[in-house]
Amino acid sequence: MRIAVAGTGYVGLITGVCLAEMGHHVVCTDVREEKIQLLKTGWSPIFEPGLEPMLKHNMSNGRLDFTTNPRTAYKNADIIFIAVGTPENEDGTANLDYIHAAAYTIGVSIENDVIVCTKSTVPVGTNEKIREIIQSVKPPPLQVMVVSNPEFLREGSGIIDFFNGDRIVIGTESREAASIMEKIYLPLKIPIMITDTRSAEMIKYASNAFLATKVSFINEIAAICEKVGANIEEVAYGIGKDKRIGPHFLQTGIGYGGSCFPKDTKALVQIAGNVKHKFELLESVIKVNNRQQTLAVMKAKETLGPLKGKRVALLGLAFKPDTDDVREAASLTIAKALKDEGAIVIAYDPAAIPNARKVLGNGIEYTMDIQLAIENADAAIIATEWDHIKHLPLELYAEKMKSPIIIDGRNCYSIQNISSHPITYISIGRPSIQPNRVQS
């Protein structure tokens, strides 16, 4: 089919490239000229495993193209996916300016019947507004069918998720549109759920809110474990064996981040407020996560005392491994807090330094050499569980650091392995380790 994708951010680019890989003819459009020019040369503006080779392959066989001209993309398309950003407003609501602009541009550009499929995460009722905007500028006889098709892509494994997801949700009041969208996805052999538009919109928010709740819940349990002498890893394993709970998202740490969980949880609280429902549980989830992001610096102060003049290695800047995304990353909160305390911060990350520098500026040092980061450091704070960090020989901390103190915000190392090294090790929800001592 002829498919257009509005927006070449994370969701739009992966959607477009993967649909081309399935054999469709895809044109992706974006207002940013420099981004489109980069994509036309076969380079991806985002760090995502496997994306760039697939992008180049489908460009070379003529199934994938990029343009800044929306009319070129939309005028003959059978399906148009909207995958533009919905950034957070100051009050926590989703900003729909880009959504509305995309709908208007689609309306003035299309020249045939079309399905408009919303991938962007949008509040309940947004797809109805999209339909209104398009019909206001392109009245019948052209038929425009609107579909909500929320994405469930995890950064760092987006391509895997596209082809091997748990489910595909198609929300529409049009049986014809549902049938066409179902045929698009049938080759993937992923369970397909067809529902009404508003339920599909809510499914996305509810999914992310529930996962965020699991993260904050296990972090609260970890705080209690530290006080009663239990080990959160054993506790999480024990409750995760219950099929009603499951093991996923029970890894304790310094909180969730990224472009989805923080934004979507706050947006859902606002959606609830708009219908006069106080979402107390989700408000607590957000509060716990905000507190969790300050935990590493608090532990550093408890261990080192005043941080002024102390050299601290911040290991990891991306909000999670295998991405260069630093949006709402705990590392940013940590870096700013360390700087405010007067610490000298040298940050390591294999992919996210350019994006982190845009936020943090040059007030801290940056390096892509992890050994350089820990050289002569008074402490190391692990903020992202990159494999480069998890597989770093532990003896290097003792050899290179001024004082081998690790504050592990992601529980990267086992207590047993750490115990055999002269390292002070403080993690989340587990006993602390002091040199020559089993526990503190």
Tab-separated table of C-alpha atoms in Angstrom:
chain	number	residue	atom	x	y	z
A	1	MET	CA	0.000	0.000	0.000
A	2	ARG	CA	0.974	3.659	-0.332
A	3	ILE	CA	1.688	4.894	3.164
A	4	ALA	CA	2.691	8.316	4.467
A	5	VAL	CA	4.065	9.023	7.939
A	6	ALA	CA	3.813	12.477	9.507
A	7	GLY	CA	6.784	12.962	11.825
A	8	THR	CA	10.218	11.322	11.840
A	9	GLY	CA	10.762	11.170	15.578
A	10	TYR	CA	11.275	7.863	17.348
A	11	VAL	CA	7.816	6.429	16.680
A	12	GLY	CA	7.386	7.864	13.191
A	13	LEU	CA	10.763	6.756	11.892
A	14	ILE	CA	10.540	3.225	13.248
A	15	THR	CA	6.964	2.895	11.984
A	16	GLY	CA	7.900	4.108	8.507
A	17	VAL	CA	11.026	1.978	8.190
A	18	CYS	CA	9.325	-1.169	9.473
A	19	LEU	CA	6.290	-0.743	7.205
A	20	ALA	CA	8.678	-0.387	4.264
A	21	GLU	CA	10.437	-3.554	5.418
A	22	MET	CA	7.028	-5.281	5.221
A	23	GLY	CA	6.822	-4.338	1.540
A	24	HIS	CA	4.774	-1.142	1.549
A	25	HIS	CA	5.781	2.055	-0.239
A	26	VAL	CA	6.378	4.630	2.487
A	27	VAL	CA	7.045	8.365	2.411
A	28	CYS	CA	7.969	10.011	5.719
A	29	THR	CA	7.582	13.757	6.084
A	30	ASP	CA	8.899	16.235	8.628
A	31	VAL	CA	9.111	20.024	8.873
A	32	ARG	CA	12.800	19.920	9.819
A	33	GLU	CA	14.854	20.263	6.663
A	34	GLU	CA	18.165	19.214	8.236
A	35	LYS	CA	16.615	16.023	9.578
A	36	ILE	CA	15.133	15.044	6.233
A	37	GLN	CA	18.407	15.733	4.453
A	38	LEU	CA	20.231	13.522	6.944
A	39	LEU	CA	17.708	10.732	6.414
A	40	LYS	CA	18.000	11.056	2.630
A	41	THR	CA	21.691	10.233	2.950
A	42	GLY	CA	20.790	7.023	4.785
A	43	TRP	CA	21.751	8.169	8.272
A	44	SER	CA	19.436	7.939	11.253
A	45	PRO	CA	19.122	10.958	13.580
A	46	ILE	CA	18.338	8.654	16.509
A	47	PHE	CA	20.342	5.869	18.110
A	48	GLU	CA	18.356	2.651	17.832
A	49	PRO	CA	19.835	-0.829	17.316
A	50	GLY	CA	19.162	-2.189	13.827
A	51	LEU	CA	17.383	0.898	12.515
A	52	GLU	CA	19.996	2.391	10.212
A	53	PRO	CA	20.768	-0.765	8.176
A	54	MET	CA	17.039	-1.348	7.646
A	55	LEU	CA	16.579	2.293	6.652
A	56	LYS	CA	19.352	2.105	4.040
A	57	HIS	CA	18.117	-1.228	2.708
A	58	ASN	CA	14.588	0.035	2.056
A	59	MET	CA	15.784	3.308	0.559
A	60	SER	CA	17.979	1.388	-1.873
A	61	ASN	CA	15.105	-0.813	-3.042
A	62	GLY	CA	12.823	2.181	-3.562
A	63	ARG	CA	10.266	1.467	-0.859
A	64	LEU	CA	11.218	4.314	1.495
A	65	ASP	CA	11.598	8.039	0.895
A	66	PHE	CA	11.669	11.274	2.875
A	67	THR	CA	10.362	14.763	2.141
A	68	THR	CA	9.624	18.102	3.755
A	69	ASN	CA	6.701	18.593	1.360
A	70	PRO	CA	3.571	17.112	2.999
A	71	ARG	CA	1.525	17.407	-0.192
A	72	THR	CA	3.979	15.063	-1.897
A	73	ALA	CA	3.593	12.563	0.930
A	74	TYR	CA	-0.163	12.795	1.434
A	75	LYS	CA	-1.857	13.445	-1.888
A	76	ASN	CA	-1.960	9.831	-3.133
A	77	ALA	CA	-1.574	7.955	0.138
A	78	ASP	CA	-3.899	5.101	1.092
A	79	ILE	CA	-2.996	5.438	4.779
A	80	ILE	CA	-1.463	8.368	6.655
A	81	PHE	CA	0.079	7.709	10.062
A	82	ILE	CA	0.288	10.689	12.410
A	83	ALA	CA	3.369	10.289	14.614
A	84	VAL	CA	4.156	13.855	15.616
A	85	GLY	CA	5.090	14.908	19.126
A	86	THR	CA	2.651	15.639	21.943
A	87	PRO	CA	4.957	17.453	24.383
A	88	GLU	CA	3.950	18.223	27.915
A	89	ASN	CA	2.382	21.579	28.775
A	90	GLU	CA	3.298	23.302	32.018
A	91	ASP	CA	0.133	21.968	33.683
A	92	GLY	CA	0.918	18.377	32.660
A	93	THR	CA	-1.579	18.193	29.802
A	94	ALA	CA	-0.555	16.992	26.354
A	95	ASN	CA	0.185	19.747	23.847
A	96	LEU	CA	-1.801	18.911	20.706
A	97	ASP	CA	-0.597	21.772	18.507
A	98	TYR	CA	1.428	19.453	16.255
A	99	ILE	CA	-1.461	16.992	16.027
A	100	HIS	CA	-3.892	19.693	14.955
A	101	ALA	CA	-1.389	21.141	12.474
A	102	ALA	CA	-0.840	17.696	10.948
A	103	ALA	CA	-4.595	17.141	10.629
A	104	TYR	CA	-5.054	20.486	8.884
A	105	THR	CA	-2.187	19.806	6.474
A	106	ILE	CA	-3.611	16.371	5.690
A	107	GLY	CA	-6.981	17.951	4.986
A	108	VAL	CA	-5.619	20.442	2.460
A	109	SER	CA	-3.299	17.893	0.814
A	110	ILE	CA	-5.239	14.678	0.222
A	111	GLU	CA	-6.724	13.975	-3.206
A	112	ASN	CA	-8.343	10.579	-2.611
A	113	ASP	CA	-10.118	8.568	0.073
A	114	VAL	CA	-7.732	7.878	2.930
A	115	ILE	CA	-7.335	6.326	6.362
A	116	VAL	CA	-5.728	8.638	8.915
A	117	CYS	CA	-4.144	6.545	11.644
A	118	THR	CA	-2.928	8.186	14.860
A	119	LYS	CA	0.230	6.673	16.367
A	120	SER	CA	0.932	9.623	18.658
A	121	THR	CA	-0.158	9.289	22.279
A	122	VAL	CA	-3.180	11.568	22.580
A	123	PRO	CA	-5.920	12.260	25.160
A	124	VAL	CA	-9.301	10.614	24.806
A	125	GLY	CA	-11.372	12.374	22.150
A	126	THR	CA	-8.427	13.639	20.090
A	127	ASN	CA	-9.134	11.450	17.075
A	128	GLU	CA	-12.614	12.916	16.862
A	129	LYS	CA	-11.030	16.371	16.737
A	130	ILE	CA	-8.657	15.174	14.003
A	131	ARG	CA	-11.627	14.079	11.943
A	132	GLU	CA	-13.358	17.437	12.489
A	133	ILE	CA	-10.300	19.409	11.400
A	134	ILE	CA	-9.797	17.365	8.232
A	135	GLN	CA	-13.468	17.537	7.286
A	136	SER	CA	-13.512	21.283	7.892
A	137	VAL	CA	-10.996	21.802	5.088
A	138	LYS	CA	-11.793	18.762	2.925
A	139	PRO	CA	-15.550	18.128	3.010
A	140	PRO	CA	-17.165	15.190	1.157
A	141	PRO	CA	-17.167	13.597	-1.410
A	142	LEU	CA	-13.725	12.384	-0.246
A	143	GLN	CA	-13.989	9.806	2.542
A	144	VAL	CA	-11.632	10.146	5.510
A	145	MET	CA	-11.650	7.338	8.067
A	146	VAL	CA	-9.826	7.994	11.335
A	147	VAL	CA	-8.181	5.219	13.355
A	148	SER	CA	-6.448	5.210	16.741
A	149	ASN	CA	-3.487	2.821	16.569
A	150	PRO	CA	-1.361	3.433	19.688
A	151	GLU	CA	2.271	2.325	19.677
A	152	PHE	CA	3.944	0.173	22.305
A	153	LEU	CA	7.574	0.529	21.243
A	154	ARG	CA	10.321	0.487	23.846
A	155	GLU	CA	13.325	2.631	23.078
A	156	GLY	CA	16.331	0.403	22.493
A	157	SER	CA	14.191	-2.455	21.171
A	158	GLY	CA	11.705	-0.617	18.951
A	159	ILE	CA	12.230	-2.734	15.836
A	160	ILE	CA	11.947	-5.964	17.816
A	161	ASP	CA	8.741	-4.666	19.392
A	162	PHE	CA	7.257	-3.659	16.040
A	163	PHE	CA	7.654	-7.140	14.599
A	164	ASN	CA	7.117	-9.107	17.834
A	165	GLY	CA	4.719	-7.042	19.961
A	166	ASP	CA	2.256	-8.375	22.515
A	167	ARG	CA	-0.775	-6.909	20.736
A	168	ILE	CA	-1.887	-4.418	18.118
A	169	VAL	CA	-4.741	-2.104	19.062
A	170	ILE	CA	-6.997	-0.683	16.341
A	171	GLY	CA	-9.637	1.766	17.494
A	172	THR	CA	-12.240	3.012	15.039
A	173	GLU	CA	-15.964	3.257	14.394
A	174	SER	CA	-15.408	2.292	10.737
A	175	ARG	CA	-15.567	-1.423	9.944
A	176	GLU	CA	-13.943	-0.750	6.577
A	177	ALA	CA	-10.997	1.045	8.175
A	178	ALA	CA	-10.637	-1.684	10.810
A	179	SER	CA	-10.560	-4.353	8.098
A	180	ILE	CA	-7.883	-2.538	6.071
A	181	MET	CA	-5.698	-1.884	9.125
A	182	GLU	CA	-6.091	-5.500	10.198
A	183	LYS	CA	-4.810	-6.686	6.812
A	184	ILE	CA	-1.786	-4.384	7.150
A	185	TYR	CA	-0.775	-6.054	10.406
A	186	LEU	CA	-1.841	-9.677	9.787
A	187	PRO	CA	1.568	-10.713	8.355
A	188	LEU	CA	3.143	-9.920	11.724
A	189	LYS	CA	1.065	-12.675	13.395
A	190	ILE	CA	0.589	-10.517	16.476
A	191	PRO	CA	-2.792	-10.613	18.301
A	192	ILE	CA	-4.996	-7.798	16.981
A	193	MET	CA	-7.612	-6.082	19.141
A	194	ILE	CA	-10.292	-4.039	17.396
A	195	THR	CA	-12.160	-1.624	19.637
A	196	ASP	CA	-13.758	1.804	19.631
A	197	THR	CA	-11.609	4.900	19.222
A	198	ARG	CA	-11.869	6.239	22.761
A	199	SER	CA	-11.015	2.880	24.327
A	200	ALA	CA	-7.925	2.608	22.101
A	201	GLU	CA	-6.804	6.069	23.202
A	202	MET	CA	-7.242	5.102	26.844
A	203	ILE	CA	-5.435	1.760	26.468
A	204	LYS	CA	-2.153	3.527	25.709
A	205	TYR	CA	-2.316	5.803	28.758
A	206	ALA	CA	-3.529	3.022	31.043
A	207	SER	CA	-0.727	0.678	29.928
A	208	ASN	CA	2.024	3.177	30.642
A	209	ALA	CA	0.427	4.266	33.918
A	210	PHE	CA	0.227	0.674	35.137
A	211	LEU	CA	3.873	-0.039	34.272
A	212	ALA	CA	4.952	3.184	35.981
A	213	THR	CA	2.957	2.080	39.024
A	214	LYS	CA	4.872	-1.210	39.149
A	215	VAL	CA	8.176	0.708	39.043
A	216	SER	CA	7.221	3.046	41.874
A	217	PHE	CA	5.737	0.183	43.887
A	218	ILE	CA	8.911	-1.897	43.798
A	219	ASN	CA	10.967	1.183	44.656
A	220	GLU	CA	8.820	1.732	47.742
A	221	ILE	CA	9.332	-1.908	48.712
A	222	ALA	CA	13.085	-1.429	48.200
A	223	ALA	CA	13.092	1.494	50.646
A	224	ILE	CA	11.478	-0.729	53.273
A	225	CYS	CA	13.917	-3.566	52.503
A	226	GLU	CA	16.843	-1.268	53.290
A	227	LYS	CA	15.347	-0.458	56.691
A	228	VAL	CA	14.415	-3.991	57.705
A	229	GLY	CA	17.465	-5.767	56.282
A	230	ALA	CA	15.778	-7.606	53.408
A	231	ASN	CA	17.153	-7.912	49.860
A	232	ILE	CA	14.918	-6.368	47.190
A	233	GLU	CA	16.218	-8.720	44.506
A	234	GLU	CA	15.052	-11.736	46.465
A	235	VAL	CA	11.739	-10.048	47.227
A	236	ALA	CA	11.150	-9.029	43.599
A	237	TYR	CA	12.006	-12.525	42.390
A	238	GLY	CA	9.641	-14.044	44.911
A	239	ILE	CA	6.644	-11.890	44.036
A	240	GLY	CA	7.444	-11.998	40.315
A	241	LYS	CA	7.013	-15.772	40.272
A	242	ASP	CA	3.333	-15.162	40.951
A	243	LYS	CA	1.716	-15.327	37.499
A	244	ARG	CA	-0.767	-12.641	38.525
A	245	ILE	CA	2.117	-10.210	39.064
A	246	GLY	CA	4.881	-11.339	36.695
A	247	PRO	CA	8.598	-10.436	36.782
A	248	HIS	CA	8.583	-7.462	34.424
A	249	PHE	CA	9.123	-3.886	35.666
A	250	LEU	CA	10.093	-5.086	39.125
A	251	GLN	CA	13.686	-3.904	38.844
A	252	THR	CA	14.308	-1.313	41.506
A	253	GLY	CA	16.429	1.760	40.866
A	254	ILE	CA	16.477	5.534	40.645
A	255	GLY	CA	13.169	5.850	38.834
A	256	TYR	CA	11.666	5.771	35.376
A	257	GLY	CA	12.322	8.384	32.701
A	258	GLY	CA	12.111	8.798	28.936
A	259	SER	CA	9.564	10.333	26.639
A	260	CYS	CA	6.574	8.214	27.712
A	261	PHE	CA	6.139	7.326	31.379
A	262	PRO	CA	6.683	10.794	32.899
A	263	LYS	CA	4.620	12.596	30.279
A	264	ASP	CA	1.839	10.048	30.026
A	265	THR	CA	1.334	9.611	33.769
A	266	LYS	CA	0.958	13.351	34.246
A	267	ALA	CA	-1.329	13.608	31.218
A	268	LEU	CA	-3.581	10.850	32.566
A	269	VAL	CA	-3.840	12.650	35.917
A	270	GLN	CA	-4.996	15.709	33.967
A	271	ILE	CA	-7.439	13.671	31.878
A	272	ALA	CA	-8.931	12.330	35.100
A	273	GLY	CA	-9.095	15.831	36.561
A	274	ASN	CA	-10.951	17.071	33.491
A	275	VAL	CA	-13.790	14.677	34.329
A	276	LYS	CA	-13.594	15.540	38.041
A	277	HIS	CA	-11.811	12.379	39.128
A	278	LYS	CA	-8.833	12.660	41.466
A	279	PHE	CA	-6.355	9.952	40.450
A	280	GLU	CA	-4.707	9.609	43.859
A	281	LEU	CA	-2.836	6.385	43.071
A	282	LEU	CA	-1.120	7.819	39.990
A	283	GLU	CA	-0.328	11.076	41.779
A	284	SER	CA	1.537	8.989	44.375
A	285	VAL	CA	3.354	7.073	41.635
A	286	ILE	CA	4.665	10.347	40.228
A	287	LYS	CA	5.632	11.622	43.683
A	288	VAL	CA	7.575	8.441	44.459
A	289	ASN	CA	9.424	8.607	41.150
A	290	ASN	CA	10.416	12.240	41.675
A	291	ARG	CA	11.811	11.334	45.073
A	292	GLN	CA	13.603	8.287	43.707
A	293	GLN	CA	15.614	10.377	41.249
A	294	THR	CA	17.229	12.251	44.143
A	295	LEU	CA	18.177	9.070	46.007
A	296	ALA	CA	21.679	8.593	44.561
A	297	VAL	CA	22.845	12.066	45.561
A	298	MET	CA	21.386	11.627	49.042
A	299	LYS	CA	23.312	8.363	49.432
A	300	ALA	CA	26.480	10.067	48.146
A	301	LYS	CA	26.185	12.768	50.803
A	302	GLU	CA	25.560	10.183	53.525
A	303	THR	CA	28.701	8.319	52.466
A	304	LEU	CA	31.085	11.159	51.540
A	305	GLY	CA	29.774	14.019	53.624
A	306	PRO	CA	29.842	17.432	51.903
A	307	LEU	CA	30.287	16.980	48.155
A	308	LYS	CA	31.931	20.326	47.452
A	309	GLY	CA	35.168	19.739	45.570
A	310	LYS	CA	34.596	15.971	45.367
A	311	ARG	CA	35.143	14.345	41.988
A	312	VAL	CA	32.131	12.215	41.078
A	313	ALA	CA	31.915	9.927	38.053
A	314	LEU	CA	28.367	9.814	36.675
A	315	LEU	CA	28.108	6.576	34.716
A	316	GLY	CA	25.297	6.742	32.193
A	317	LEU	CA	23.280	9.671	30.854
A	318	ALA	CA	20.584	8.027	28.704
A	319	PHE	CA	17.372	7.246	30.570
A	320	LYS	CA	17.889	3.573	29.661
A	321	PRO	CA	20.531	1.568	27.768
A	322	ASP	CA	20.608	1.222	23.972
A	323	THR	CA	19.250	4.716	23.351
A	324	ASP	CA	20.604	8.256	23.219
A	325	ASP	CA	17.414	9.695	24.738
A	326	VAL	CA	17.889	11.763	27.907
A	327	ARG	CA	14.340	13.060	28.234
A	328	GLU	CA	13.311	12.961	31.920
A	329	ALA	CA	16.429	10.888	32.656
A	330	ALA	CA	17.367	10.500	36.314
A	331	SER	CA	20.952	11.290	35.294
A	332	LEU	CA	19.986	14.894	34.556
A	333	THR	CA	18.505	15.349	38.026
A	334	ILE	CA	21.604	13.760	39.549
A	335	ALA	CA	24.032	15.882	37.518
A	336	LYS	CA	22.263	19.111	38.432
A	337	ALA	CA	22.091	18.178	42.116
A	338	LEU	CA	25.786	17.239	42.212
A	339	LYS	CA	26.711	20.504	40.551
A	340	ASP	CA	24.563	22.436	43.040
A	341	GLU	CA	26.438	20.675	45.856
A	342	GLY	CA	29.740	21.869	44.398
A	343	ALA	CA	30.928	18.497	43.117
A	344	ILE	CA	33.133	18.086	40.066
A	345	VAL	CA	31.169	15.834	37.717
A	346	ILE	CA	32.605	13.784	34.871
A	347	ALA	CA	29.892	11.932	32.971
A	348	TYR	CA	30.295	8.824	30.837
A	349	ASP	CA	27.878	7.553	28.192
A	350	PRO	CA	28.513	5.719	24.904
A	351	ALA	CA	25.664	7.400	22.994
A	352	ALA	CA	23.819	10.182	24.843
A	353	ILE	CA	26.485	12.835	25.438
A	354	PRO	CA	25.368	15.167	22.588
A	355	ASN	CA	21.780	15.190	23.848
A	356	ALA	CA	22.814	15.536	27.489
A	357	ARG	CA	25.095	18.460	26.653
A	358	LYS	CA	22.123	20.319	25.172
A	359	VAL	CA	20.451	20.156	28.602
A	360	LEU	CA	23.363	20.308	31.022
A	361	GLY	CA	25.692	22.529	29.025
A	362	ASN	CA	29.393	22.578	29.792
A	363	GLY	CA	29.060	22.776	33.565
A	364	ILE	CA	30.166	19.148	33.805
A	365	GLU	CA	32.808	17.111	31.990
A	366	TYR	CA	31.943	14.415	29.446
A	367	THR	CA	33.787	11.349	28.198
A	368	MET	CA	33.108	8.214	26.157
A	369	ASP	CA	35.913	6.444	28.018
A	370	ILE	CA	34.550	4.856	31.186
A	371	GLN	CA	38.000	4.354	32.660
A	372	LEU	CA	38.763	8.034	32.219
A	373	ALA	CA	35.506	8.845	34.006
A	374	ILE	CA	36.418	6.928	37.144
A	375	GLU	CA	40.079	8.029	37.179
A	376	ASN	CA	40.838	9.636	40.596
A	377	ALA	CA	37.091	9.864	41.384
A	378	ASP	CA	35.933	10.085	44.984
A	379	ALA	CA	32.754	8.209	44.058
A	380	ALA	CA	30.979	6.714	41.053
A	381	ILE	CA	27.217	6.920	40.600
A	382	ILE	CA	25.681	4.457	38.147
A	383	ALA	CA	22.633	6.006	36.492
A	384	THR	CA	22.186	3.820	33.386
A	385	GLU	CA	22.670	0.063	33.170
A	386	TRP	CA	24.690	0.025	29.938
A	387	ASP	CA	26.436	-3.281	29.203
A	388	HIS	CA	29.706	-1.295	29.072
A	389	ILE	CA	29.157	-0.525	32.753
A	390	LYS	CA	27.777	-3.891	33.841
A	391	HIS	CA	30.748	-5.717	32.310
A	392	LEU	CA	33.458	-3.374	33.545
A	393	PRO	CA	35.973	-5.422	35.584
A	394	LEU	CA	35.368	-4.493	39.204
A	395	GLU	CA	39.071	-4.326	39.978
A	396	LEU	CA	39.307	-1.209	37.787
A	397	TYR	CA	37.295	0.747	40.350
A	398	ALA	CA	39.793	-0.125	43.052
A	399	GLU	CA	42.767	0.561	40.793
A	400	LYS	CA	41.679	3.860	39.285
A	401	MET	CA	39.448	5.626	41.795
A	402	LYS	CA	40.772	7.860	44.537
A	403	SER	CA	38.359	6.138	46.879
A	404	PRO	CA	36.509	3.130	45.414
A	405	ILE	CA	32.947	4.030	46.326
A	406	ILE	CA	30.128	2.936	44.009
A	407	ILE	CA	26.568	4.151	44.402
A	408	ASP	CA	24.690	1.864	42.071
A	409	GLY	CA	21.358	3.370	41.062
A	410	ARG	CA	20.521	0.375	38.841
A	411	ASN	CA	21.824	-2.566	40.916
A	412	CYS	CA	24.195	-3.587	38.124
A	413	TYR	CA	26.498	-5.732	40.231
A	414	SER	CA	25.862	-8.726	42.447
A	415	ILE	CA	26.520	-8.425	46.150
A	416	GLN	CA	28.592	-11.623	46.007
A	417	ASN	CA	30.951	-10.300	43.311
A	418	ILE	CA	31.378	-6.928	44.968
A	419	SER	CA	32.177	-8.523	48.335
A	420	SER	CA	35.457	-9.925	47.012
A	421	HIS	CA	36.781	-6.469	46.061
A	422	PRO	CA	37.974	-3.551	48.246
A	423	ILE	CA	35.017	-1.412	47.229
A	424	THR	CA	32.386	0.432	49.231
A	425	TYR	CA	29.180	-0.461	47.426
A	426	ILE	CA	25.786	1.133	48.012
A	427	SER	CA	22.847	-0.031	45.913
A	428	ILE	CA	19.063	0.224	46.077
A	429	GLY	CA	17.123	-2.022	48.442
A	430	ARG	CA	20.088	-4.294	49.204
A	431	PRO	CA	22.653	-4.452	52.019
A	432	SER	CA	25.574	-2.064	51.589
A	433	ILE	CA	29.066	-3.496	51.301
A	434	GLN	CA	32.165	-2.118	52.988
A	435	PRO	CA	35.720	-3.343	52.313
A	436	ASN	CA	36.585	-6.380	54.461
A	437	ARG	CA	32.990	-6.498	55.708
A	438	VAL	CA	30.059	-8.473	54.411
A	439	GLN	CA	27.369	-5.940	55.299
A	440	SER	CA	26.946	-2.468	56.782
